[in-house]
Short mmCIF file of C-alpha atoms in Angstrom, two decimals:
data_model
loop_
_atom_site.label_atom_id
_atom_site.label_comp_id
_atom_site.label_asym_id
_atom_site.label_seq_id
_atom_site.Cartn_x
_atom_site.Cartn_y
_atom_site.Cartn_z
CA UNK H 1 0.00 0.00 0.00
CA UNK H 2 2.58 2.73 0.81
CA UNK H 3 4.52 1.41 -2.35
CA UNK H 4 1.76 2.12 -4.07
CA UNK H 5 0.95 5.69 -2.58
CA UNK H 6 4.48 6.49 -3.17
CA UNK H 7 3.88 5.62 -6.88
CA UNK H 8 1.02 8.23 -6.92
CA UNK H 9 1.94 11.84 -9.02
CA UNK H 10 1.38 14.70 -6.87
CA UNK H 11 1.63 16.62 -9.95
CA UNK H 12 -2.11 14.29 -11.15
CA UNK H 13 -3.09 14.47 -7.98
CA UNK H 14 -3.28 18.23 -8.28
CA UNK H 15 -4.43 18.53 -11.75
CA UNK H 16 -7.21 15.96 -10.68
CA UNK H 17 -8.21 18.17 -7.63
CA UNK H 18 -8.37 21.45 -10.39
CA UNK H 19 -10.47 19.32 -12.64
CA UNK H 20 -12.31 18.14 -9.26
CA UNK H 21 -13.18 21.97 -8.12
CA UNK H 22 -13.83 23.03 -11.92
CA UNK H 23 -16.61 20.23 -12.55
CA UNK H 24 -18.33 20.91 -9.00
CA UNK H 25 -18.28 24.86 -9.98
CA UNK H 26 -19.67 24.21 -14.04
CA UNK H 27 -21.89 21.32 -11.83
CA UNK H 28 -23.50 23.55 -9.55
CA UNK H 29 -23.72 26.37 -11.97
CA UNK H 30 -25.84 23.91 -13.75
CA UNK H 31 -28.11 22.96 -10.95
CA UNK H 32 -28.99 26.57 -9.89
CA UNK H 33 -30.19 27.20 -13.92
CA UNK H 34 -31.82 24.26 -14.61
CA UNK H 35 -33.64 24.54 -11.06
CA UNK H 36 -35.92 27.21 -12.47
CA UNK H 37 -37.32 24.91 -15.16
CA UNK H 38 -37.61 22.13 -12.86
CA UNK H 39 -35.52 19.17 -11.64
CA UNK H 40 -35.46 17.13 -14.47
CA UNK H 41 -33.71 19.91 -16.24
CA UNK H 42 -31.37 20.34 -13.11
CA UNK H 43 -30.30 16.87 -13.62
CA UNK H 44 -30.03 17.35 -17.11
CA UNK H 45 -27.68 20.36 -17.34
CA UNK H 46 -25.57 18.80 -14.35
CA UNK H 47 -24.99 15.62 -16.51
CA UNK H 48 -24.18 17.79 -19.55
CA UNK H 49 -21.65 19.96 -17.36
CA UNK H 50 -20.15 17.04 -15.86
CA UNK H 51 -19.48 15.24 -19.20
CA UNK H 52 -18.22 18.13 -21.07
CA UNK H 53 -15.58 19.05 -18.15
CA UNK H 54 -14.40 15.42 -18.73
CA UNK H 55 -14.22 15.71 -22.18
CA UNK H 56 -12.09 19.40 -21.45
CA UNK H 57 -9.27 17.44 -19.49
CA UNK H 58 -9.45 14.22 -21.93
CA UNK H 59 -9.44 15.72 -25.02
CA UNK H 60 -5.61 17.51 -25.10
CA UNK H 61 -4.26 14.12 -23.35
CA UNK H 62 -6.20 12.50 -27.13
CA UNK H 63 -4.62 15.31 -29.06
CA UNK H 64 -0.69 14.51 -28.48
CA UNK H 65 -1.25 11.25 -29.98
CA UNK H 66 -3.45 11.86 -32.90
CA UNK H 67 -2.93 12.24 -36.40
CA UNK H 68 -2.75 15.99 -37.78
CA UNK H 69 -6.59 16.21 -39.12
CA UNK H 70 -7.95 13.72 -36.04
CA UNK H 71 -5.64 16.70 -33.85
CA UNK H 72 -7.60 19.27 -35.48
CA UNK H 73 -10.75 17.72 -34.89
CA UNK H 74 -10.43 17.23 -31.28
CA UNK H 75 -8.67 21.15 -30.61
CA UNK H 76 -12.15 22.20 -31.74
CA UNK H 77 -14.32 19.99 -29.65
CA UNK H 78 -11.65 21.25 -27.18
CA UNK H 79 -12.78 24.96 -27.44
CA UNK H 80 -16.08 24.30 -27.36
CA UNK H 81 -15.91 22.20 -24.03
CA UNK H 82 -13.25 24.83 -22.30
CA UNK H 83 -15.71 27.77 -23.92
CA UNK H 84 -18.70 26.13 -21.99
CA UNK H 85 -16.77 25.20 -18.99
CA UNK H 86 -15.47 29.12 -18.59
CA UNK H 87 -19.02 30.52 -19.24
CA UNK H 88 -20.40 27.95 -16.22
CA UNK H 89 -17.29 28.67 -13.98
CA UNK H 90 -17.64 32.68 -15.02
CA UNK H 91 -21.53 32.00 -13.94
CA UNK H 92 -21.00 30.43 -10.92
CA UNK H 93 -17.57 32.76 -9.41
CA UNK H 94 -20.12 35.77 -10.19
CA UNK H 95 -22.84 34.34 -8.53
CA UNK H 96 -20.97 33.52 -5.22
CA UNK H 97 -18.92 36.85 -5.55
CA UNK H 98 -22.16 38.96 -4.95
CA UNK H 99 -23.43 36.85 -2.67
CA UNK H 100 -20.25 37.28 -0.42
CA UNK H 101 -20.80 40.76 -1.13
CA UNK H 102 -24.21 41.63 -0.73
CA UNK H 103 -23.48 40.19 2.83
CA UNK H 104 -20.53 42.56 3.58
CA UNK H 105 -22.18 45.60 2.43
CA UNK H 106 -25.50 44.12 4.46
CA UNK H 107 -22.79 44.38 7.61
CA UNK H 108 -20.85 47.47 6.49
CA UNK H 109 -24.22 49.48 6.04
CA UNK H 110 -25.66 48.07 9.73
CA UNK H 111 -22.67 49.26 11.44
CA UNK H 112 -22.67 52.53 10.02
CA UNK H 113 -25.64 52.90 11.09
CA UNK H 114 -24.96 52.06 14.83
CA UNK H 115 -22.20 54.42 14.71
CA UNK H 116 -24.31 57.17 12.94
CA UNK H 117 -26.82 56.43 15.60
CA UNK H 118 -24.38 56.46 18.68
CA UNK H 119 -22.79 59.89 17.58
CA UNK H 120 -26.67 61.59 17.11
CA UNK H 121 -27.31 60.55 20.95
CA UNK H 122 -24.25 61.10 22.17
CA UNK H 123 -25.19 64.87 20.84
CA UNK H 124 -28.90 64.95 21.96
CA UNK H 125 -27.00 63.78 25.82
CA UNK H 126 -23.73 66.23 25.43
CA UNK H 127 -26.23 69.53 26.80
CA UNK H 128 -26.87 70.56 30.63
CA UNK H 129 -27.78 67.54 32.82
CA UNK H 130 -31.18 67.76 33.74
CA UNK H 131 -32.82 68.01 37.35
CA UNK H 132 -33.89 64.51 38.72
CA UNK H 133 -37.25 63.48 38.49
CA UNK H 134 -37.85 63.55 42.21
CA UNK H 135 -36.93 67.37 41.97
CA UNK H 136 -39.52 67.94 39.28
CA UNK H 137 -42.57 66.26 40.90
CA UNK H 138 -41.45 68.63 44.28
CA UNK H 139 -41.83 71.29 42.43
CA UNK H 140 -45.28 70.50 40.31
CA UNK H 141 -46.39 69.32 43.39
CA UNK H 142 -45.59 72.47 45.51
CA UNK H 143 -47.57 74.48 42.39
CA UNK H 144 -50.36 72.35 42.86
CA UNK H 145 -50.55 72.50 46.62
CA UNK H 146 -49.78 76.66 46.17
CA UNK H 147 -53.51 78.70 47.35
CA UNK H 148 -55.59 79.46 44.72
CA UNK H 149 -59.05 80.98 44.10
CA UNK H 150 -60.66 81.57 47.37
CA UNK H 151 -59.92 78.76 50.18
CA UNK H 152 -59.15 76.46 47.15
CA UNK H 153 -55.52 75.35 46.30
CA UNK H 154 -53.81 75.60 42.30
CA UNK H 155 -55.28 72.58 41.76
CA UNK H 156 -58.72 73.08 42.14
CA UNK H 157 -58.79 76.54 40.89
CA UNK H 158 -56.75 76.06 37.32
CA UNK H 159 -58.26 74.13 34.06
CA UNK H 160 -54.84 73.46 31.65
CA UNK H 161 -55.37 71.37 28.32
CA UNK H 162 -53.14 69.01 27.03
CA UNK H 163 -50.94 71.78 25.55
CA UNK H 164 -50.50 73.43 28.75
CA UNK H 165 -52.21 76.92 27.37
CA UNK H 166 -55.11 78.48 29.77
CA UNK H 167 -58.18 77.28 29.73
CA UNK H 168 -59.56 80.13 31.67
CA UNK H 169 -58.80 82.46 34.36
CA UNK H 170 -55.87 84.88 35.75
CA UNK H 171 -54.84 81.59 38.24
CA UNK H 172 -54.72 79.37 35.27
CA UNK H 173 -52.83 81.98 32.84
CA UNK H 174 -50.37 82.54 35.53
CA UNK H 175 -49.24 78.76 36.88
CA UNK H 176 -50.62 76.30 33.19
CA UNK H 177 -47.67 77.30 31.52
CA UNK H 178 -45.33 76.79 34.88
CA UNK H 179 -46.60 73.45 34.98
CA UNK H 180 -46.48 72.30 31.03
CA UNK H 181 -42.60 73.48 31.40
CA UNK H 182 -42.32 71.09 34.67
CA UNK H 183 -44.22 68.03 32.68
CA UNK H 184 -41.76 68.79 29.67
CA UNK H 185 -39.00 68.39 31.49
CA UNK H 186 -40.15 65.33 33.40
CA UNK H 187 -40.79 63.87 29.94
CA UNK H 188 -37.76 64.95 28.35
CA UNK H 189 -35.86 62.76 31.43
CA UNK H 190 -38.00 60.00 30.60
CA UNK H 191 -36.95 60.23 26.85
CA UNK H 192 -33.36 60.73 28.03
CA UNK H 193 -32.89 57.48 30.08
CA UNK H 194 -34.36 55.71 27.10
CA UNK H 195 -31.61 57.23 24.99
CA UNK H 196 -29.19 56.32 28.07
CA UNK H 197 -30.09 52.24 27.77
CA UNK H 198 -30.21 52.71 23.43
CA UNK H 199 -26.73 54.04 23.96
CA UNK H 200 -25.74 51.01 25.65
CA UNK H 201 -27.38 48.79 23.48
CA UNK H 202 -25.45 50.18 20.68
CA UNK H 203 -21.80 50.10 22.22
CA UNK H 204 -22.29 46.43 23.17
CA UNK H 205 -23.21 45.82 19.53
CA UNK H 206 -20.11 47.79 18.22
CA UNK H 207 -18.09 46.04 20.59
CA UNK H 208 -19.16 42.85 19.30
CA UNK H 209 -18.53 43.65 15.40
CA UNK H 210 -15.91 45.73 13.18
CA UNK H 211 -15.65 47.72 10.92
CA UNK H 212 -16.31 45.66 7.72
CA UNK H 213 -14.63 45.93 4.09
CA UNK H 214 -16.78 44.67 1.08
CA UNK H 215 -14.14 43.57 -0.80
CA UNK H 216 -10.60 43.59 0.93
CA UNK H 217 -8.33 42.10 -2.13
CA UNK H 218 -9.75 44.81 -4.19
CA UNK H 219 -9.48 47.62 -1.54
CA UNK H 220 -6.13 46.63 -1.15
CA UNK H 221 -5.19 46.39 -4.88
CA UNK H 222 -6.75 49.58 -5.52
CA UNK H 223 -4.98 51.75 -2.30
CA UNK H 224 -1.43 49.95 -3.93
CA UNK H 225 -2.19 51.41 -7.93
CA UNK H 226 -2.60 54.89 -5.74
CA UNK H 227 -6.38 54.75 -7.20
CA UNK H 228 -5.37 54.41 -10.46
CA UNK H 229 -7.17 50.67 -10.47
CA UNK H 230 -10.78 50.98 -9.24
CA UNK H 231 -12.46 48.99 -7.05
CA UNK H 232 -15.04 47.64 -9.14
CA UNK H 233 -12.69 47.37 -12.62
CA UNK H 234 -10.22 45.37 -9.84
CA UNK H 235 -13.09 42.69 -8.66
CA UNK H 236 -14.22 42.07 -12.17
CA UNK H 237 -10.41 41.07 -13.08
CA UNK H 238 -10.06 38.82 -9.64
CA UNK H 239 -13.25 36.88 -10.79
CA UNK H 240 -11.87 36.35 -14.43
CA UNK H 241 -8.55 35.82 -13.28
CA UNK H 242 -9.80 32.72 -11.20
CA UNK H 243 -11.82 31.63 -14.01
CA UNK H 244 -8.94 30.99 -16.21
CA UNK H 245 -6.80 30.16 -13.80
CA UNK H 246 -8.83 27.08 -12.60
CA UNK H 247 -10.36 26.39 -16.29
CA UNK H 248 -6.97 26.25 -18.39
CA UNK H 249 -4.98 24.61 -15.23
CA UNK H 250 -7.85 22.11 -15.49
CA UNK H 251 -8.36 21.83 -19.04
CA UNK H 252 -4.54 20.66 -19.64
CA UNK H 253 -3.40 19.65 -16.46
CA UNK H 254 -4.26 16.16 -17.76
CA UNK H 255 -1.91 16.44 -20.90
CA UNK H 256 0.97 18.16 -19.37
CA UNK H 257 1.34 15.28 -16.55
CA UNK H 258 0.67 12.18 -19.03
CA UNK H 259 3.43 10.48 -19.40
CA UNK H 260 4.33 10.62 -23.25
CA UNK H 261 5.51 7.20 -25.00
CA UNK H 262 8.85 6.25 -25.58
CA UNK H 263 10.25 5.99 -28.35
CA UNK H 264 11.23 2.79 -30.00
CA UNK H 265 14.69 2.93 -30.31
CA UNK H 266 16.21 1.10 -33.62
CA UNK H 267 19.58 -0.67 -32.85
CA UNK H 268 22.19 -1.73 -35.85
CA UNK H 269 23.47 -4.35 -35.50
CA UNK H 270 27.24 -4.51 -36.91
CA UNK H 271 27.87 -7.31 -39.05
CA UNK H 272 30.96 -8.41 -38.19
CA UNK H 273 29.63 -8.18 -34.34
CA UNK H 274 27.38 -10.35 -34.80
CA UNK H 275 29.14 -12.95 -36.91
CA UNK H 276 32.36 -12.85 -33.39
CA UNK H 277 29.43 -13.96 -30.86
CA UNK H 278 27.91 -16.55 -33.15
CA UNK H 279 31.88 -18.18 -33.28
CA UNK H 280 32.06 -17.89 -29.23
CA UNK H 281 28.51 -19.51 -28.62
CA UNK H 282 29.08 -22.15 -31.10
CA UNK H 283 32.43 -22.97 -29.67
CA UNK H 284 30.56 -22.78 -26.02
CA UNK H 285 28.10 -25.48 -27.62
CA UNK H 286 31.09 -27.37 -28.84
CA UNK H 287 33.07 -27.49 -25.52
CA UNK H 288 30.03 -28.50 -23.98
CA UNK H 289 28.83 -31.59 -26.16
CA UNK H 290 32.68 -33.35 -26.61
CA UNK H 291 34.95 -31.89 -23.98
CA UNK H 292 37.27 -34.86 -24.15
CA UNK H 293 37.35 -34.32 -28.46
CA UNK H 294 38.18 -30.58 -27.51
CA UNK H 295 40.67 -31.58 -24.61
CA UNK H 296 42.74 -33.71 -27.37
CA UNK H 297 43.12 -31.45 -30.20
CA UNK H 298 44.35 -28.54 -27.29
#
């Protein structure tokens, strides 16, 4: 067994695991199209993907030992498999790519938002600290408790609507609009713990995440070209790039690791040669069948 592992090409192995990846890309590719016309059609254009990625990586290894027109023959069954194979792999790269992104910018945009959202509240709390709540309903309650009309106290002498304006009366014109200040503030503290606890709800999820980059290679390829590469021009060449990277690597991986046959080699024979070692094995024969015939004449 280890003999036999040791035997094993890393070189195929490699190319195998290319062709491997490149027929599970053109496969899926397949699935997700077909899908939409049902799953006898996803089976169908998974077969035909499968087949014509092993035709791709057969049909070169055919080529180096075919006649000239058979050669041409299978170079253009060739293109057409690696054409269809780089269209599925092109499909399926592309597909993934804005999936990967889509769910980046999905986590960029949310935590811009938290941080857009932190900096607006950390505004709204940067003014005067407010008076305590307790404070507030002392006060409202001391207005309320003040005299009023006749033996009656604030509260039973003034009529305030919901805006706080007068309803009626020189007791309610003079302490309504005391009061609608007092329940203002009392709601505005009410409003500002709230903000307090969103506050903390937002730093815990900020501590939790970063900052996130859509696309890194490309951010990084385009601050190195000094801007001169954009962003989007840069991910369109990664996604080709691995395309025909995996595709051609596949495609004649095959051919490039087959071992080619030897050559027959054609030996002359020299006459002369030839004729010495047909004396010495006859004489061997000789020697062997009458030794004591050969022992007298020496």
């Amino acid at each position: 067994m280890k003999r036999r592992l040791a035997r094993v090409n890393p070189w195929f192995l490699a190319t195998l695991a290319l062709w491997a990846g490149s027929a599970g890309m053109n496969a899926s590719f397949g699935w997700n199209k077909g899908l939409s016309h049902g799953l006898a059609s996803a089976l169908i254009f998974v077969l035909m993907s499968v087949a014509i990625d092993v035709l791709k990586g057969r049909l070169p290894v055919l080529m180096v030992r075919a006649g000239f027109l058979k050669r041409l023959a299978l170079g253009f069954a060739w293109v057409l498999a690696l054409s269809w194979s780089l269209t599925a792999a092109l499909g399926f790269l592309a597909t993934a790519q804005d999936a990967e992104r889509g769910a980046r910018t999905s986590e960029a945009q949310a935590y811009d938002a938290a941080s857009a959202e932190k900096k607006r509240i950390e505004a709204q709390l940067s003014g005067e600290q407010p008076r305590s709540a307790s404070r507030i309903e002392a006060d409202i309650a001391a207005i309320l408790a003040s005299p009023g009309r006749g033996s009656k106290t604030v509260a039973a002498s003034i009529a305030c609507d919901k805006k706080g304006t007068t309803a009626y009366g020189a007791i309610s014109q003079k302490w309504c609009p005391q009061l609608a200040v007092l329940e203002a503030e009392k709601a505005g503290i009410v409003t500002r713990d709230k903000l307090v606890a969103r506050l903390r709800d937002i730093d815990a999820v900020l501590a939790s995440a970063k900052p996130v980059t859509i696309d890194p290679t490309a951010t990084l390829i385009e601050k190195v070209s000094f801007g001169t590469l954009a962003s989007a021009n840069v991910q369109i060449g990664l996604v080709l790039l691995g395309v025909v990277t995996i595709e051609v690597l596949s495609a004649l991986g095959f051919a490039l690791v087959a071992k080619a046959p030897k050559p027959k080699r054609e030996t002359v024979k020299r006459p002369a040669a030839r004729a010495a070692r047909k004396r010495r094995k006859s004489s061997h024969v000789i020697r062997g069948a009458y030794p004591k015939l050969v022992a007298v004449n020496d």
